[in-house]
PDB file of C-alpha atoms in Angstrom:
ATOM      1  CA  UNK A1193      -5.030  78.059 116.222  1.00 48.00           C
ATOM      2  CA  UNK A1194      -6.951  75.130 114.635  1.00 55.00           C
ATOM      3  CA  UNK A1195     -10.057  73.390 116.312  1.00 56.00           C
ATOM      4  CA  UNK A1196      -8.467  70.245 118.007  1.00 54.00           C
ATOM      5  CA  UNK A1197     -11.215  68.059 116.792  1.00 50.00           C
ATOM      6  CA  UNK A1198     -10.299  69.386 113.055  1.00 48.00           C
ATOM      7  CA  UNK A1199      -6.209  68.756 113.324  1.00 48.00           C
ATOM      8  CA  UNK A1200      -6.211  65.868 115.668  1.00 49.00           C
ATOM      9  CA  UNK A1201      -8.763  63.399 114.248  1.00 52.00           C
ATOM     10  CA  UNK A1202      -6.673  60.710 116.356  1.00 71.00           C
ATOM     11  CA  UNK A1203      -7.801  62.787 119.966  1.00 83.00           C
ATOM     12  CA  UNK A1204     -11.425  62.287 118.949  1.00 84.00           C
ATOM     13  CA  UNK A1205     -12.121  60.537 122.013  1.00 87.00           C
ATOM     14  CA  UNK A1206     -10.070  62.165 124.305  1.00 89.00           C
ATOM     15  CA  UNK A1207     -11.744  65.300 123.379  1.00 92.00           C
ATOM     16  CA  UNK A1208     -14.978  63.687 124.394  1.00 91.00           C
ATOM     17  CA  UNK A1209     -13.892  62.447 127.353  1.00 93.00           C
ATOM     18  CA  UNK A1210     -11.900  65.262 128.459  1.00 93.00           C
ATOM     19  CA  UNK A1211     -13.471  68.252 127.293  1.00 93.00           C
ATOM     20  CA  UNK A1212     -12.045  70.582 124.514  1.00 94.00           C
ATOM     21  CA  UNK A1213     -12.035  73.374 126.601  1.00 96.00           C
ATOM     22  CA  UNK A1214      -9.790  71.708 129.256  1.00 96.00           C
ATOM     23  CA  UNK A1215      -7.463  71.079 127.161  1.00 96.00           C
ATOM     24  CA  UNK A1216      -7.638  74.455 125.271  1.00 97.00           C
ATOM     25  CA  UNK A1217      -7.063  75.378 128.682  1.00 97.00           C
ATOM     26  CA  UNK A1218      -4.761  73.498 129.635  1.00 97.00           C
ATOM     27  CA  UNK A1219      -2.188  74.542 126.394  1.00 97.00           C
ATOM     28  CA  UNK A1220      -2.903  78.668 126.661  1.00 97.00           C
ATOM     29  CA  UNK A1221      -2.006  78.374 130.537  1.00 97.00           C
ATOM     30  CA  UNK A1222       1.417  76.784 129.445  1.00 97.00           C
ATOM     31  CA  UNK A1223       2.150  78.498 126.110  1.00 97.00           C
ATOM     32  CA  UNK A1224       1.843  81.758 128.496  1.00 97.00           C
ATOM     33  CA  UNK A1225       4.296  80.196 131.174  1.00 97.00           C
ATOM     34  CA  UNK A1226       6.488  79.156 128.323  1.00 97.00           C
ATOM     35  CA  UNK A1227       6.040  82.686 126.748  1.00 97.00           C
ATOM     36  CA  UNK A1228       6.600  84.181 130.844  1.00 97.00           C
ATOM     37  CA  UNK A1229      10.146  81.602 130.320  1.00 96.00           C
ATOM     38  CA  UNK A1230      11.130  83.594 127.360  1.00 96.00           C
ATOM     39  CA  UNK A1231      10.690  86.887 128.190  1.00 96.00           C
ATOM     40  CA  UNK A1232      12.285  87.094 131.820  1.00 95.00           C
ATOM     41  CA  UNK A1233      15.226  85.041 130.205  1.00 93.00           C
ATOM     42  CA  UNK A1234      15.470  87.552 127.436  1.00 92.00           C
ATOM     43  CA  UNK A1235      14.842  84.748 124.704  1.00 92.00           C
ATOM     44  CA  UNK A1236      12.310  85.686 122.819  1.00 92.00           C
ATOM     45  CA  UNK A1237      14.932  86.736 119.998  1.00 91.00           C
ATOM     46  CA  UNK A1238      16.283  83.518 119.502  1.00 92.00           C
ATOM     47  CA  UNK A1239      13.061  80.923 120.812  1.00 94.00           C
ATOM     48  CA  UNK A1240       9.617  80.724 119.889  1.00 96.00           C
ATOM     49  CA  UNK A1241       6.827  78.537 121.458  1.00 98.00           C
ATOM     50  CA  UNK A1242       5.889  76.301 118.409  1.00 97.00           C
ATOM     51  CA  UNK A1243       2.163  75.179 118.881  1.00 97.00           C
ATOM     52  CA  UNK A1244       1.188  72.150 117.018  1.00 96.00           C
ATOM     53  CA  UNK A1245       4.462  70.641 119.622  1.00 97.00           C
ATOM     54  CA  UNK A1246       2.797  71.779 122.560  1.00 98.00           C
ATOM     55  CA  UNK A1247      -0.725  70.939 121.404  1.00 96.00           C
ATOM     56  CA  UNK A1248       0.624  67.240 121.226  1.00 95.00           C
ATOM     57  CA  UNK A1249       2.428  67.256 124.212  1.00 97.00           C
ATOM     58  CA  UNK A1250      -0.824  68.429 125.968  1.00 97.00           C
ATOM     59  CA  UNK A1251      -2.792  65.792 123.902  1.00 96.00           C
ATOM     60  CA  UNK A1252      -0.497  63.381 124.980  1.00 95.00           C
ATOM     61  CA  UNK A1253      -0.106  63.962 128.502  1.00 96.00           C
ATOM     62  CA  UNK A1254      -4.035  63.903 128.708  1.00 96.00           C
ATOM     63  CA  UNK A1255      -4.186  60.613 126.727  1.00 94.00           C
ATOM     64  CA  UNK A1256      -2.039  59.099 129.649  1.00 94.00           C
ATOM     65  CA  UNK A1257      -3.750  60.544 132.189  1.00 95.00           C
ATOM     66  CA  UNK A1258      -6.797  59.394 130.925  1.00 94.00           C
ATOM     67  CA  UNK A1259      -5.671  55.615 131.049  1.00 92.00           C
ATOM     68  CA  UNK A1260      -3.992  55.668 134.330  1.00 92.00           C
ATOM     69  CA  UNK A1261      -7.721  56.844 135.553  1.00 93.00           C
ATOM     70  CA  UNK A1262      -9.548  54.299 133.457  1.00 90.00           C
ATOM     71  CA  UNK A1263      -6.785  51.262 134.728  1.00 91.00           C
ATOM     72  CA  UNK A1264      -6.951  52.522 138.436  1.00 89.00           C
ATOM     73  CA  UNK A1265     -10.795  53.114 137.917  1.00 92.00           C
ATOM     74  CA  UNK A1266     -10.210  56.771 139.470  1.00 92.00           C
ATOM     75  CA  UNK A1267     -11.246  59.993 138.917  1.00 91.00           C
ATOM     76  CA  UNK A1268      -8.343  62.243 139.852  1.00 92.00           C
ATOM     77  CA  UNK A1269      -4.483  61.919 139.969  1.00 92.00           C
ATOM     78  CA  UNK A1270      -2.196  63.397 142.148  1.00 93.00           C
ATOM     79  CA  UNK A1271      -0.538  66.688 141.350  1.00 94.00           C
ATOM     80  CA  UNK A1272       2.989  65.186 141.225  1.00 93.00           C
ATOM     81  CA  UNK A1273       1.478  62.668 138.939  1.00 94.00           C
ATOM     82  CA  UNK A1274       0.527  64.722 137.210  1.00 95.00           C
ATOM     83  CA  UNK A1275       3.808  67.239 136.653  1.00 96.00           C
ATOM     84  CA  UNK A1276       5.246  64.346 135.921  1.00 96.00           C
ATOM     85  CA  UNK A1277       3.501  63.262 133.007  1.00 96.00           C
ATOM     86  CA  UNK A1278       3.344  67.283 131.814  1.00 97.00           C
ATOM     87  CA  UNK A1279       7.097  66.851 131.994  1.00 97.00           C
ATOM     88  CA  UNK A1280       7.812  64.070 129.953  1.00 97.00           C
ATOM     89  CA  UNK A1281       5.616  65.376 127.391  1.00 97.00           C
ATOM     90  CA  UNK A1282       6.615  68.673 126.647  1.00 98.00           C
ATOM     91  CA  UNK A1283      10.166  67.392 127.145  1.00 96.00           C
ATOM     92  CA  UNK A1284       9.699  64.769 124.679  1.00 96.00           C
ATOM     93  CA  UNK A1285       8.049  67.002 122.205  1.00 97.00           C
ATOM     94  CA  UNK A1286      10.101  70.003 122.582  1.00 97.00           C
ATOM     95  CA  UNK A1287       7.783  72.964 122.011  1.00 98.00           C
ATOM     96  CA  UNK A1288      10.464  75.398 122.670  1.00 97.00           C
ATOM     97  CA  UNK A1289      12.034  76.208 119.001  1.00 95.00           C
ATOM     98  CA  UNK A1290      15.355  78.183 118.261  1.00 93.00           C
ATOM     99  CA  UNK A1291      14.701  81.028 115.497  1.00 90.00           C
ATOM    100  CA  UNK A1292      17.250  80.619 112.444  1.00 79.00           C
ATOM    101  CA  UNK A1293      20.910  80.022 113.049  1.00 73.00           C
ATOM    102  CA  UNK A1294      21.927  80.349 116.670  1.00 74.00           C
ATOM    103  CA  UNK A1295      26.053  79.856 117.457  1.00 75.00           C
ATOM    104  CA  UNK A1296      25.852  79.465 121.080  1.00 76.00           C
ATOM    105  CA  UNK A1297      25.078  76.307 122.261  1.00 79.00           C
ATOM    106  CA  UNK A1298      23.737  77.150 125.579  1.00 78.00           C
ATOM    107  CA  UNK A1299      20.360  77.707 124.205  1.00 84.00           C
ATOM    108  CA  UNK A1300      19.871  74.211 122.612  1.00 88.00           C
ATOM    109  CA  UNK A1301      18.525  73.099 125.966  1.00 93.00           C
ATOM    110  CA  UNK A1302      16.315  76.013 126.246  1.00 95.00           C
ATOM    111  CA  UNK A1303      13.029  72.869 127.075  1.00 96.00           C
ATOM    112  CA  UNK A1304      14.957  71.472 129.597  1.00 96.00           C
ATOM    113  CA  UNK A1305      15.875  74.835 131.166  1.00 95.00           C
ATOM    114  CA  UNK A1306      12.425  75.662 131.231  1.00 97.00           C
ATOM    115  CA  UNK A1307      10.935  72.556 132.314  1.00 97.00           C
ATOM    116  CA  UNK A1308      14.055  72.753 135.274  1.00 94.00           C
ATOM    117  CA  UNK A1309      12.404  76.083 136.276  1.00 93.00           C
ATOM    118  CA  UNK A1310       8.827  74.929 136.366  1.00 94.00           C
ATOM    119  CA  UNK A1311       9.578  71.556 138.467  1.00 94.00           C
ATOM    120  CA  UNK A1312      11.373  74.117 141.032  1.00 90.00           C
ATOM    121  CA  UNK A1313       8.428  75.965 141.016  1.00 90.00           C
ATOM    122  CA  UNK A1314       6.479  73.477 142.020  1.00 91.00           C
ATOM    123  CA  UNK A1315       8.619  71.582 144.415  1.00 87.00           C
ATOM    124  CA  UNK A1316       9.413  74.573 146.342  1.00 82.00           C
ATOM    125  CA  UNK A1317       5.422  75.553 146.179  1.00 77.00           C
ATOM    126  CA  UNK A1318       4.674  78.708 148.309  1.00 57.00           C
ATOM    127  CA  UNK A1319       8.113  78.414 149.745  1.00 52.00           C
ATOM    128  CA  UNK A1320       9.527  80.115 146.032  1.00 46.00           C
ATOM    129  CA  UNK A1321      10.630  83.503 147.753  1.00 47.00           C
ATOM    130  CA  UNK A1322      12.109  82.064 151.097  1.00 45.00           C
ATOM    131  CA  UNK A1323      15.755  82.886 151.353  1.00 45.00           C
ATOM    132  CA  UNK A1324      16.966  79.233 151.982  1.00 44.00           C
ATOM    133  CA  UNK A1325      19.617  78.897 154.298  1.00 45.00           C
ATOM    134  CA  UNK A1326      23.359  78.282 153.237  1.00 48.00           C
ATOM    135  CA  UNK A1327      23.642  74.193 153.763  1.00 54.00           C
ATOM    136  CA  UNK A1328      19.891  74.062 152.522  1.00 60.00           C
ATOM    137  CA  UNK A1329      20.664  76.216 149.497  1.00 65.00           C
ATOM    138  CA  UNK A1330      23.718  74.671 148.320  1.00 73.00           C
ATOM    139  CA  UNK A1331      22.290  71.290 148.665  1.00 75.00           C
ATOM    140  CA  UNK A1332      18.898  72.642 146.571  1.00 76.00           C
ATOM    141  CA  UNK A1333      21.231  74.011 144.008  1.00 81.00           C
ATOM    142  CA  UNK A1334      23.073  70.680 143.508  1.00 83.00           C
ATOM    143  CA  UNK A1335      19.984  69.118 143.312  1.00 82.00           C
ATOM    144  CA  UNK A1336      18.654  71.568 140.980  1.00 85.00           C
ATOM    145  CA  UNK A1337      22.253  70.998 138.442  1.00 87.00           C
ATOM    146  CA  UNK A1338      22.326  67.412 138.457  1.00 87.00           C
ATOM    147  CA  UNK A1339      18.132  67.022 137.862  1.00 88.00           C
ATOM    148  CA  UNK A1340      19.137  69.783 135.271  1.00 89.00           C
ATOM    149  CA  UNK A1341      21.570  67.442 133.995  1.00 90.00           C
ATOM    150  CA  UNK A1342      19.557  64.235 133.809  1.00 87.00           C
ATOM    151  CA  UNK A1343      16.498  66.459 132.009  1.00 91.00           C
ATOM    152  CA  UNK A1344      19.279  66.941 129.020  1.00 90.00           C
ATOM    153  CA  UNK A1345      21.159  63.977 128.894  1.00 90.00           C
ATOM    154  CA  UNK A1346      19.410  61.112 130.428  1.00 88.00           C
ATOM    155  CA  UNK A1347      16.139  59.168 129.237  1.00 87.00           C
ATOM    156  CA  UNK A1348      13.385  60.008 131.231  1.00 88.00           C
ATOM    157  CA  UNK A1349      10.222  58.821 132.034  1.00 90.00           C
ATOM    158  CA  UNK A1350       6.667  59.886 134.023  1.00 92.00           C
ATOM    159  CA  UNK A1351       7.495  57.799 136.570  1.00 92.00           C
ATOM    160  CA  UNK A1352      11.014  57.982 137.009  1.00 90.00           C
ATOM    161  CA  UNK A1353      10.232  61.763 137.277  1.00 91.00           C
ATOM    162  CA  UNK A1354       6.999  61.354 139.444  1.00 90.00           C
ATOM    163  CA  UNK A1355       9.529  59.312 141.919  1.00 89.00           C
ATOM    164  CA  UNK A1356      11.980  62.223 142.121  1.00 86.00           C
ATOM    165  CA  UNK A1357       8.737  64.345 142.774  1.00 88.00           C
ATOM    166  CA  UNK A1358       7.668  62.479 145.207  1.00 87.00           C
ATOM    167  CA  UNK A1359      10.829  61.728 147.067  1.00 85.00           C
ATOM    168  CA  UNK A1360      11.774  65.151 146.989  1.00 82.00           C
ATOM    169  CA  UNK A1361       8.679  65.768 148.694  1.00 79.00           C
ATOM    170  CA  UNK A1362       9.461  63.195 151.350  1.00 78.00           C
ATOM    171  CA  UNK A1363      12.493  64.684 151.989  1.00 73.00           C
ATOM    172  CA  UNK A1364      10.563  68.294 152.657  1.00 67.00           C
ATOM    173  CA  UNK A1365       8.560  65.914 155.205  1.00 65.00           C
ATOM    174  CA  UNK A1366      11.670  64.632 157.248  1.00 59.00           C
ATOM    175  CA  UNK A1367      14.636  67.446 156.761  1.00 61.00           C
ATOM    176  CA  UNK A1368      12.022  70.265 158.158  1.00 57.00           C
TER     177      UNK A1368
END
């Protein structure tokens, strides 16, 4: 993989605000969860991780990080800001890539399947392996479907996605 200061002339200033090796960081720890994705799904046949996608994605979600903290004069967001903004990024860029010709349709959303499984991930938090109970568990997997469903067809934003974030969280608060 390229220097970023040498591909992305454009990030020049990110890079010196956020550090290079954040951000390398930052792109290895989700090319591996990506890479995780494909493997346990048995994809890695027909879906590759394509980098210079991701390494914008990451470039962008760090450029609008970096200018909600300069505007709000802070020096740390908020996890479920930031998923959020990780979110719409990567979903917006796409880094997952089909291999060659692919027939079934059920793998052109392999992004949105992937980011589905990582915002479960986090929304369920060390909670991942608790059997849920039946009313809870049908309820998380309609949930699950129709935020599935809005990741594919719907247009999307950070903060339309930090609000489900953080009203999912607030329902955690008062259902438990």
């Amino acid at each position: 993989m390229n220097n970023i200061e040498n591909t992305y002339i454009k990030y020049d200033d990110l890079v010196a605000v956020v550090g290079e090796e954040v951000i390398e960081s930052r792109i290895q720890q989700i090319s591996q969860e990506m890479l995780d994705f494909l493997k346990t799904n048995n994809l890695e046949s027909i879906a590759y991780v394509h980098h210079m996608a991701l390494t914008h994605a990451i470039m962008d979600y760090f450029s609008d990080i970096q200018r909600l903290k300069d505007y709000q004069q802070i020096e740390h967001v908020n996890e479920i800001k930031i998923k959020a903004y990780e979110t719409f990024w990567l979903l917006k860029r796409k880094p997952l890539q089909l291999t060659g010709q692919i027939e079934d349709d059920r793998f052109l959303y392999v992004n949105e399947k992937f980011l589905l499984t990582r915002l479960a991930s986090f929304m369920l938090g060390d909670d991942i392996n608790m059997p849920i109970i039946e009313e809870k568990g049908i309820a998380f997997k309609n949930f699950l479907n129709t935020l599935y469903y809005y990741l594919k067809f719907r247009k999307c934003d950070a903060q339309s996605i930090e609000l489900m974030l953080l009203a999912f969280k607030a329902g955690q608060i008062v259902f438990s």
